[in-house]
């Protein structure tokens, strides 16, 4: 099993680890692609602040992020597990998972990134700010940029494994399993169930979805769930107390959706 996660917009501000070593990151074959992304980001952030903020989607109060993007090669690093914060990561508790279930967490979790493509939870990274939805001159849309770079390496890494996709839409663009791999992929969607005027209604949620995806990813690691098919995954999560439903694929060769239902 492999759990695909988005990063977080919120990140820790500083680390105390060694300087960035691209060759030590997960999938070191991506080093040249990462170098190009870093160079493009550095060039952007070295120019006019207004332009850089506009491209990166930052407010004036977030100008400090531009300086961090200029210090990528010299800033102290920290593990991805400690760098990414926010609702999903608060619920996932990734630092604790690396302490208690180190091998499992390293082998089963991948975090997608607008700057690095994908990283593992133990990879050492400097603080940075770059979302996958950015069109970064001269690379263009980062989703398309990383999709081209990741297709081969991730195709090999994910071969034969069940993929539990907890990514948001902008990060899902960077890698789309196809064919047989798509049939082993389950996209996690979160629905809120509540009673309205005597009727039970369900609706897609956003903020709650991050917390629930963090809960699902955590229990898959802590309980050592070894599902090989979407059906086995659903059975395991139901046995662990989650309300889940597996929806049919929209068409052959595409991923299935697993609804996780949260009740008010």
PDB file of C-alpha atoms in Angstrom:
ATOM      1  CA  UNK A   1       0.000   0.000   0.000  1.00  0.00           C
ATOM      2  CA  UNK A   2       1.091   3.543  -0.693  1.00  0.00           C
ATOM      3  CA  UNK A   3      -0.636   6.614   0.775  1.00  0.00           C
ATOM      4  CA  UNK A   4      -0.453   9.748  -1.388  1.00  0.00           C
ATOM      5  CA  UNK A   5      -0.699  13.009   0.569  1.00  0.00           C
ATOM      6  CA  UNK A   6      -0.756  16.701  -0.314  1.00  0.00           C
ATOM      7  CA  UNK A   7       1.670  19.017   1.505  1.00  0.00           C
ATOM      8  CA  UNK A   8       0.352  21.863   3.630  1.00  0.00           C
ATOM      9  CA  UNK A   9       0.325  25.590   2.991  1.00  0.00           C
ATOM     10  CA  UNK A  10       1.354  26.079   6.597  1.00  0.00           C
ATOM     11  CA  UNK A  11       4.939  25.037   7.277  1.00  0.00           C
ATOM     12  CA  UNK A  12       7.400  25.208  10.128  1.00  0.00           C
ATOM     13  CA  UNK A  13       9.546  28.325   9.828  1.00  0.00           C
ATOM     14  CA  UNK A  14      12.993  26.937  10.577  1.00  0.00           C
ATOM     15  CA  UNK A  15      15.004  23.800  11.101  1.00  0.00           C
ATOM     16  CA  UNK A  16      18.329  22.750  12.560  1.00  0.00           C
ATOM     17  CA  UNK A  17      19.320  19.978  10.176  1.00  0.00           C
ATOM     18  CA  UNK A  18      22.018  19.779   7.482  1.00  0.00           C
ATOM     19  CA  UNK A  19      21.822  21.767   4.279  1.00  0.00           C
ATOM     20  CA  UNK A  20      19.697  20.454   1.439  1.00  0.00           C
ATOM     21  CA  UNK A  21      21.072  17.383  -0.323  1.00  0.00           C
ATOM     22  CA  UNK A  22      18.972  16.641  -3.400  1.00  0.00           C
ATOM     23  CA  UNK A  23      20.664  13.283  -3.841  1.00  0.00           C
ATOM     24  CA  UNK A  24      19.419  12.158  -0.434  1.00  0.00           C
ATOM     25  CA  UNK A  25      15.735  12.811  -1.145  1.00  0.00           C
ATOM     26  CA  UNK A  26      13.222  10.133  -2.089  1.00  0.00           C
ATOM     27  CA  UNK A  27      13.492   9.354  -5.831  1.00  0.00           C
ATOM     28  CA  UNK A  28      16.958  10.916  -6.278  1.00  0.00           C
ATOM     29  CA  UNK A  29      16.566  10.537 -10.036  1.00  0.00           C
ATOM     30  CA  UNK A  30      14.408  13.663  -9.881  1.00  0.00           C
ATOM     31  CA  UNK A  31      17.416  15.794  -8.838  1.00  0.00           C
ATOM     32  CA  UNK A  32      17.721  17.587 -12.203  1.00  0.00           C
ATOM     33  CA  UNK A  33      13.994  18.396 -12.257  1.00  0.00           C
ATOM     34  CA  UNK A  34      14.213  19.691  -8.703  1.00  0.00           C
ATOM     35  CA  UNK A  35      17.250  21.808  -9.615  1.00  0.00           C
ATOM     36  CA  UNK A  36      15.314  23.424 -12.457  1.00  0.00           C
ATOM     37  CA  UNK A  37      12.341  24.152 -10.212  1.00  0.00           C
ATOM     38  CA  UNK A  38      14.610  25.651  -7.550  1.00  0.00           C
ATOM     39  CA  UNK A  39      16.410  27.818 -10.110  1.00  0.00           C
ATOM     40  CA  UNK A  40      13.121  29.105 -11.525  1.00  0.00           C
ATOM     41  CA  UNK A  41      11.771  29.878  -8.046  1.00  0.00           C
ATOM     42  CA  UNK A  42      14.994  31.636  -7.031  1.00  0.00           C
ATOM     43  CA  UNK A  43      14.967  33.781 -10.153  1.00  0.00           C
ATOM     44  CA  UNK A  44      11.348  34.766  -9.556  1.00  0.00           C
ATOM     45  CA  UNK A  45      11.911  35.662  -5.903  1.00  0.00           C
ATOM     46  CA  UNK A  46      15.071  37.629  -6.755  1.00  0.00           C
ATOM     47  CA  UNK A  47      13.020  40.022  -8.887  1.00  0.00           C
ATOM     48  CA  UNK A  48      10.318  42.534  -8.013  1.00  0.00           C
ATOM     49  CA  UNK A  49       8.424  41.541  -4.873  1.00  0.00           C
ATOM     50  CA  UNK A  50       5.038  42.480  -6.318  1.00  0.00           C
ATOM     51  CA  UNK A  51       5.568  40.171  -9.294  1.00  0.00           C
ATOM     52  CA  UNK A  52       6.773  37.275  -7.140  1.00  0.00           C
ATOM     53  CA  UNK A  53       3.841  37.619  -4.737  1.00  0.00           C
ATOM     54  CA  UNK A  54       1.373  37.717  -7.611  1.00  0.00           C
ATOM     55  CA  UNK A  55       2.787  34.598  -9.267  1.00  0.00           C
ATOM     56  CA  UNK A  56       2.967  32.688  -5.975  1.00  0.00           C
ATOM     57  CA  UNK A  57      -0.430  33.884  -4.745  1.00  0.00           C
ATOM     58  CA  UNK A  58       0.962  35.542  -1.618  1.00  0.00           C
ATOM     59  CA  UNK A  59      -0.297  38.559   0.289  1.00  0.00           C
ATOM     60  CA  UNK A  60       1.877  41.438   1.487  1.00  0.00           C
ATOM     61  CA  UNK A  61       1.917  39.876   4.962  1.00  0.00           C
ATOM     62  CA  UNK A  62       3.501  36.744   3.456  1.00  0.00           C
ATOM     63  CA  UNK A  63       6.483  38.518   1.907  1.00  0.00           C
ATOM     64  CA  UNK A  64       8.808  36.691   4.324  1.00  0.00           C
ATOM     65  CA  UNK A  65       8.169  33.535   2.282  1.00  0.00           C
ATOM     66  CA  UNK A  66      10.082  35.099  -0.614  1.00  0.00           C
ATOM     67  CA  UNK A  67      13.242  35.253   1.498  1.00  0.00           C
ATOM     68  CA  UNK A  68      12.864  31.626   2.469  1.00  0.00           C
ATOM     69  CA  UNK A  69      12.671  30.729  -1.204  1.00  0.00           C
ATOM     70  CA  UNK A  70      16.014  32.494  -1.723  1.00  0.00           C
ATOM     71  CA  UNK A  71      17.719  30.478   1.044  1.00  0.00           C
ATOM     72  CA  UNK A  72      16.913  26.979  -0.186  1.00  0.00           C
ATOM     73  CA  UNK A  73      20.511  25.815  -0.562  1.00  0.00           C
ATOM     74  CA  UNK A  74      21.846  27.377   2.659  1.00  0.00           C
ATOM     75  CA  UNK A  75      19.009  27.208   5.188  1.00  0.00           C
ATOM     76  CA  UNK A  76      19.013  24.502   7.883  1.00  0.00           C
ATOM     77  CA  UNK A  77      16.591  21.718   7.005  1.00  0.00           C
ATOM     78  CA  UNK A  78      14.053  19.651   8.899  1.00  0.00           C
ATOM     79  CA  UNK A  79      12.253  16.430   8.135  1.00  0.00           C
ATOM     80  CA  UNK A  80       9.196  16.663   5.926  1.00  0.00           C
ATOM     81  CA  UNK A  81       7.328  15.113   8.865  1.00  0.00           C
ATOM     82  CA  UNK A  82       8.180  18.205  10.936  1.00  0.00           C
ATOM     83  CA  UNK A  83       7.990  20.772   8.120  1.00  0.00           C
ATOM     84  CA  UNK A  84       4.374  20.237   7.078  1.00  0.00           C
ATOM     85  CA  UNK A  85       1.733  21.477   9.504  1.00  0.00           C
ATOM     86  CA  UNK A  86      -1.994  22.159   9.333  1.00  0.00           C
ATOM     87  CA  UNK A  87      -5.159  20.166   9.925  1.00  0.00           C
ATOM     88  CA  UNK A  88      -4.313  17.000   8.021  1.00  0.00           C
ATOM     89  CA  UNK A  89      -0.830  16.752   9.514  1.00  0.00           C
ATOM     90  CA  UNK A  90      -2.046  17.534  13.020  1.00  0.00           C
ATOM     91  CA  UNK A  91      -4.369  14.544  12.814  1.00  0.00           C
ATOM     92  CA  UNK A  92      -1.822  12.342  11.048  1.00  0.00           C
ATOM     93  CA  UNK A  93       0.864  12.938  13.676  1.00  0.00           C
ATOM     94  CA  UNK A  94       3.667  12.107  11.286  1.00  0.00           C
ATOM     95  CA  UNK A  95       6.591  12.779  13.648  1.00  0.00           C
ATOM     96  CA  UNK A  96       5.126  10.288  16.103  1.00  0.00           C
ATOM     97  CA  UNK A  97       4.587   7.731  13.357  1.00  0.00           C
ATOM     98  CA  UNK A  98       8.275   7.962  12.435  1.00  0.00           C
ATOM     99  CA  UNK A  99       9.120   7.287  16.067  1.00  0.00           C
ATOM    100  CA  UNK A 100       6.728   4.405  16.657  1.00  0.00           C
ATOM    101  CA  UNK A 101       6.340   2.920  13.161  1.00  0.00           C
ATOM    102  CA  UNK A 102       9.394   4.224  11.321  1.00  0.00           C
ATOM    103  CA  UNK A 103       9.801   1.616   8.598  1.00  0.00           C
ATOM    104  CA  UNK A 104       6.079   1.482   7.877  1.00  0.00           C
ATOM    105  CA  UNK A 105       5.743   5.272   7.616  1.00  0.00           C
ATOM    106  CA  UNK A 106       8.783   5.591   5.362  1.00  0.00           C
ATOM    107  CA  UNK A 107       7.637   2.836   3.031  1.00  0.00           C
ATOM    108  CA  UNK A 108       3.958   3.748   2.788  1.00  0.00           C
ATOM    109  CA  UNK A 109       3.749   7.559   2.698  1.00  0.00           C
ATOM    110  CA  UNK A 110       4.554   9.952  -0.150  1.00  0.00           C
ATOM    111  CA  UNK A 111       3.979  13.708   0.062  1.00  0.00           C
ATOM    112  CA  UNK A 112       3.525  15.653  -3.175  1.00  0.00           C
ATOM    113  CA  UNK A 113       5.173  19.056  -3.506  1.00  0.00           C
ATOM    114  CA  UNK A 114       5.168  21.911  -5.980  1.00  0.00           C
ATOM    115  CA  UNK A 115       8.932  22.336  -5.527  1.00  0.00           C
ATOM    116  CA  UNK A 116      10.224  18.798  -5.010  1.00  0.00           C
ATOM    117  CA  UNK A 117       7.690  16.672  -6.918  1.00  0.00           C
ATOM    118  CA  UNK A 118       7.335  14.072  -4.181  1.00  0.00           C
ATOM    119  CA  UNK A 119       9.166  13.536  -0.901  1.00  0.00           C
ATOM    120  CA  UNK A 120       9.200  10.964   1.850  1.00  0.00           C
ATOM    121  CA  UNK A 121       8.386  11.806   5.488  1.00  0.00           C
ATOM    122  CA  UNK A 122      12.028  11.491   6.596  1.00  0.00           C
ATOM    123  CA  UNK A 123      13.472  13.644   3.771  1.00  0.00           C
ATOM    124  CA  UNK A 124      15.256  16.766   5.037  1.00  0.00           C
ATOM    125  CA  UNK A 125      13.949  19.962   3.419  1.00  0.00           C
ATOM    126  CA  UNK A 126      14.379  23.702   3.948  1.00  0.00           C
ATOM    127  CA  UNK A 127      11.273  25.819   4.585  1.00  0.00           C
ATOM    128  CA  UNK A 128       9.801  27.033   1.283  1.00  0.00           C
ATOM    129  CA  UNK A 129       6.602  28.285  -0.296  1.00  0.00           C
ATOM    130  CA  UNK A 130       5.439  27.024  -3.710  1.00  0.00           C
ATOM    131  CA  UNK A 131       2.048  25.495  -4.477  1.00  0.00           C
ATOM    132  CA  UNK A 132       1.405  22.971  -7.236  1.00  0.00           C
ATOM    133  CA  UNK A 133      -1.212  25.283  -8.769  1.00  0.00           C
ATOM    134  CA  UNK A 134       1.394  27.962  -9.568  1.00  0.00           C
ATOM    135  CA  UNK A 135       2.478  28.732 -13.143  1.00  0.00           C
ATOM    136  CA  UNK A 136       6.184  29.238 -12.533  1.00  0.00           C
ATOM    137  CA  UNK A 137       8.133  31.035 -15.276  1.00  0.00           C
ATOM    138  CA  UNK A 138       9.642  29.587 -17.406  1.00  0.00           C
ATOM    139  CA  UNK A 139       8.445  26.095 -16.401  1.00  0.00           C
ATOM    140  CA  UNK A 140       4.715  26.813 -16.726  1.00  0.00           C
ATOM    141  CA  UNK A 141       2.088  24.988 -14.704  1.00  0.00           C
ATOM    142  CA  UNK A 142       3.785  22.874 -12.058  1.00  0.00           C
ATOM    143  CA  UNK A 143       1.147  20.149 -12.221  1.00  0.00           C
ATOM    144  CA  UNK A 144       2.065  19.449 -15.856  1.00  0.00           C
ATOM    145  CA  UNK A 145       5.786  19.917 -15.164  1.00  0.00           C
ATOM    146  CA  UNK A 146       5.832  17.298 -12.436  1.00  0.00           C
ATOM    147  CA  UNK A 147       3.466  14.943 -14.237  1.00  0.00           C
ATOM    148  CA  UNK A 148       6.024  14.609 -17.031  1.00  0.00           C
ATOM    149  CA  UNK A 149       8.869  14.075 -14.560  1.00  0.00           C
ATOM    150  CA  UNK A 150       7.031  11.704 -12.205  1.00  0.00           C
ATOM    151  CA  UNK A 151       5.254   9.367 -14.615  1.00  0.00           C
ATOM    152  CA  UNK A 152       8.188   6.961 -15.045  1.00  0.00           C
ATOM    153  CA  UNK A 153       9.646   6.919 -11.508  1.00  0.00           C
ATOM    154  CA  UNK A 154       6.277   6.722  -9.766  1.00  0.00           C
ATOM    155  CA  UNK A 155       5.017   4.145 -12.221  1.00  0.00           C
ATOM    156  CA  UNK A 156       7.837   1.871 -11.073  1.00  0.00           C
ATOM    157  CA  UNK A 157       7.447   2.688  -7.379  1.00  0.00           C
ATOM    158  CA  UNK A 158       3.685   2.096  -7.352  1.00  0.00           C
ATOM    159  CA  UNK A 159       3.711  -1.089  -9.432  1.00  0.00           C
ATOM    160  CA  UNK A 160       1.521  -3.754  -7.825  1.00  0.00           C
ATOM    161  CA  UNK A 161       0.600  -1.567  -4.834  1.00  0.00           C
ATOM    162  CA  UNK A 162      -2.782  -0.303  -3.682  1.00  0.00           C
ATOM    163  CA  UNK A 163      -2.777   3.501  -3.850  1.00  0.00           C
ATOM    164  CA  UNK A 164      -4.783   5.421  -1.244  1.00  0.00           C
ATOM    165  CA  UNK A 165      -5.054   8.899  -2.723  1.00  0.00           C
ATOM    166  CA  UNK A 166      -5.653  11.603  -0.110  1.00  0.00           C
ATOM    167  CA  UNK A 167      -4.435  14.468  -2.316  1.00  0.00           C
ATOM    168  CA  UNK A 168      -6.339  17.621  -3.150  1.00  0.00           C
ATOM    169  CA  UNK A 169      -7.241  18.246  -6.786  1.00  0.00           C
ATOM    170  CA  UNK A 170      -4.286  20.511  -7.630  1.00  0.00           C
ATOM    171  CA  UNK A 171      -1.784  17.905  -6.417  1.00  0.00           C
ATOM    172  CA  UNK A 172      -3.603  14.987  -8.030  1.00  0.00           C
ATOM    173  CA  UNK A 173      -2.803  16.598 -11.402  1.00  0.00           C
ATOM    174  CA  UNK A 174       0.897  15.849 -10.881  1.00  0.00           C
ATOM    175  CA  UNK A 175       0.403  12.071 -11.037  1.00  0.00           C
ATOM    176  CA  UNK A 176      -2.573  10.229 -12.443  1.00  0.00           C
ATOM    177  CA  UNK A 177      -2.346   6.436 -12.313  1.00  0.00           C
ATOM    178  CA  UNK A 178      -3.570   4.903 -15.535  1.00  0.00           C
ATOM    179  CA  UNK A 179      -4.770   1.500 -16.694  1.00  0.00           C
ATOM    180  CA  UNK A 180      -4.179  -1.326 -14.246  1.00  0.00           C
ATOM    181  CA  UNK A 181      -2.596   1.054 -11.719  1.00  0.00           C
ATOM    182  CA  UNK A 182      -5.759   3.187 -11.722  1.00  0.00           C
ATOM    183  CA  UNK A 183      -7.804   0.117 -10.879  1.00  0.00           C
ATOM    184  CA  UNK A 184      -5.650  -0.232  -7.749  1.00  0.00           C
ATOM    185  CA  UNK A 185      -6.215   3.419  -6.799  1.00  0.00           C
ATOM    186  CA  UNK A 186      -8.797   4.690  -4.324  1.00  0.00           C
ATOM    187  CA  UNK A 187      -9.445   8.432  -4.103  1.00  0.00           C
ATOM    188  CA  UNK A 188     -10.583   9.356  -0.595  1.00  0.00           C
ATOM    189  CA  UNK A 189     -13.600  11.664  -0.471  1.00  0.00           C
ATOM    190  CA  UNK A 190     -15.165  12.857   2.778  1.00  0.00           C
ATOM    191  CA  UNK A 191     -18.912  13.344   3.191  1.00  0.00           C
ATOM    192  CA  UNK A 192     -20.727  14.880   6.136  1.00  0.00           C
ATOM    193  CA  UNK A 193     -23.980  13.197   7.088  1.00  0.00           C
ATOM    194  CA  UNK A 194     -26.607  15.050   9.077  1.00  0.00           C
ATOM    195  CA  UNK A 195     -30.334  15.092   9.615  1.00  0.00           C
ATOM    196  CA  UNK A 196     -32.222  18.041   8.135  1.00  0.00           C
ATOM    197  CA  UNK A 197     -35.984  18.304   8.630  1.00  0.00           C
ATOM    198  CA  UNK A 198     -36.201  14.614   9.401  1.00  0.00           C
ATOM    199  CA  UNK A 199     -34.175  13.575   6.345  1.00  0.00           C
ATOM    200  CA  UNK A 200     -30.615  12.294   6.305  1.00  0.00           C
ATOM    201  CA  UNK A 201     -28.499  14.292   3.881  1.00  0.00           C
ATOM    202  CA  UNK A 202     -24.884  14.024   2.824  1.00  0.00           C
ATOM    203  CA  UNK A 203     -22.634  16.755   1.491  1.00  0.00           C
ATOM    204  CA  UNK A 204     -19.007  17.074   0.457  1.00  0.00           C
ATOM    205  CA  UNK A 205     -16.923  18.989   3.001  1.00  0.00           C
ATOM    206  CA  UNK A 206     -13.556  20.701   2.716  1.00  0.00           C
ATOM    207  CA  UNK A 207     -12.061  21.652   6.091  1.00  0.00           C
ATOM    208  CA  UNK A 208     -13.361  18.501   7.781  1.00  0.00           C
ATOM    209  CA  UNK A 209     -12.014  16.478   4.867  1.00  0.00           C
ATOM    210  CA  UNK A 210      -8.426  17.331   5.784  1.00  0.00           C
ATOM    211  CA  UNK A 211      -8.862  16.103   9.335  1.00  0.00           C
ATOM    212  CA  UNK A 212     -10.610  12.916   8.223  1.00  0.00           C
ATOM    213  CA  UNK A 213      -7.993  12.115   5.599  1.00  0.00           C
ATOM    214  CA  UNK A 214      -5.364  12.546   8.297  1.00  0.00           C
ATOM    215  CA  UNK A 215      -7.287  10.142  10.539  1.00  0.00           C
ATOM    216  CA  UNK A 216      -7.586   7.556   7.757  1.00  0.00           C
ATOM    217  CA  UNK A 217      -3.905   7.754   6.835  1.00  0.00           C
ATOM    218  CA  UNK A 218      -2.890   7.457  10.476  1.00  0.00           C
ATOM    219  CA  UNK A 219      -4.982   4.385  11.216  1.00  0.00           C
ATOM    220  CA  UNK A 220      -3.678   2.645   8.098  1.00  0.00           C
ATOM    221  CA  UNK A 221      -0.153   3.005   9.491  1.00  0.00           C
ATOM    222  CA  UNK A 222      -0.784   2.404  13.184  1.00  0.00           C
ATOM    223  CA  UNK A 223      -2.971  -0.657  12.575  1.00  0.00           C
ATOM    224  CA  UNK A 224      -0.628  -2.016   9.902  1.00  0.00           C
ATOM    225  CA  UNK A 225      -3.424  -2.413   7.367  1.00  0.00           C
ATOM    226  CA  UNK A 226      -2.072  -4.442   4.442  1.00  0.00           C
ATOM    227  CA  UNK A 227      -4.961  -4.241   1.996  1.00  0.00           C
ATOM    228  CA  UNK A 228      -4.118  -5.141  -1.604  1.00  0.00           C
ATOM    229  CA  UNK A 229      -7.423  -4.205  -3.239  1.00  0.00           C
ATOM    230  CA  UNK A 230      -9.987  -1.414  -2.790  1.00  0.00           C
ATOM    231  CA  UNK A 231     -12.426  -3.995  -1.400  1.00  0.00           C
ATOM    232  CA  UNK A 232      -9.929  -5.167   1.226  1.00  0.00           C
ATOM    233  CA  UNK A 233      -9.276  -1.535   2.192  1.00  0.00           C
ATOM    234  CA  UNK A 234     -12.974  -0.854   2.738  1.00  0.00           C
ATOM    235  CA  UNK A 235     -13.366  -4.011   4.834  1.00  0.00           C
ATOM    236  CA  UNK A 236     -10.357  -3.097   6.991  1.00  0.00           C
ATOM    237  CA  UNK A 237     -11.569   0.462   7.624  1.00  0.00           C
ATOM    238  CA  UNK A 238     -15.066  -0.759   8.503  1.00  0.00           C
ATOM    239  CA  UNK A 239     -13.557  -3.211  10.957  1.00  0.00           C
ATOM    240  CA  UNK A 240     -11.725  -0.243  12.511  1.00  0.00           C
ATOM    241  CA  UNK A 241     -14.971   1.667  13.005  1.00  0.00           C
ATOM    242  CA  UNK A 242     -15.077   3.936   9.950  1.00  0.00           C
ATOM    243  CA  UNK A 243     -18.168   4.340   7.800  1.00  0.00           C
ATOM    244  CA  UNK A 244     -16.918   3.950   4.232  1.00  0.00           C
ATOM    245  CA  UNK A 245     -18.470   3.193   0.868  1.00  0.00           C
ATOM    246  CA  UNK A 246     -16.695   2.231  -2.327  1.00  0.00           C
ATOM    247  CA  UNK A 247     -18.101   3.788  -5.468  1.00  0.00           C
ATOM    248  CA  UNK A 248     -17.747   2.239  -8.927  1.00  0.00           C
ATOM    249  CA  UNK A 249     -15.225   3.712 -11.335  1.00  0.00           C
ATOM    250  CA  UNK A 250     -16.610   6.280 -13.762  1.00  0.00           C
ATOM    251  CA  UNK A 251     -15.177   4.208 -16.603  1.00  0.00           C
ATOM    252  CA  UNK A 252     -12.793   1.252 -17.012  1.00  0.00           C
ATOM    253  CA  UNK A 253      -9.181   2.062 -16.241  1.00  0.00           C
ATOM    254  CA  UNK A 254      -9.950   4.927 -13.861  1.00  0.00           C
ATOM    255  CA  UNK A 255      -9.638   5.233 -10.106  1.00  0.00           C
ATOM    256  CA  UNK A 256     -12.480   4.426  -7.752  1.00  0.00           C
ATOM    257  CA  UNK A 257     -13.708   6.761  -5.030  1.00  0.00           C
ATOM    258  CA  UNK A 258     -14.029   5.743  -1.417  1.00  0.00           C
ATOM    259  CA  UNK A 259     -16.467   7.882   0.541  1.00  0.00           C
ATOM    260  CA  UNK A 260     -15.662   8.298   4.215  1.00  0.00           C
ATOM    261  CA  UNK A 261     -18.829   9.397   6.003  1.00  0.00           C
ATOM    262  CA  UNK A 262     -18.573  11.645   9.055  1.00  0.00           C
ATOM    263  CA  UNK A 263     -21.744  12.149  11.083  1.00  0.00           C
ATOM    264  CA  UNK A 264     -22.671  15.321  12.976  1.00  0.00           C
TER     265      UNK A 264
END
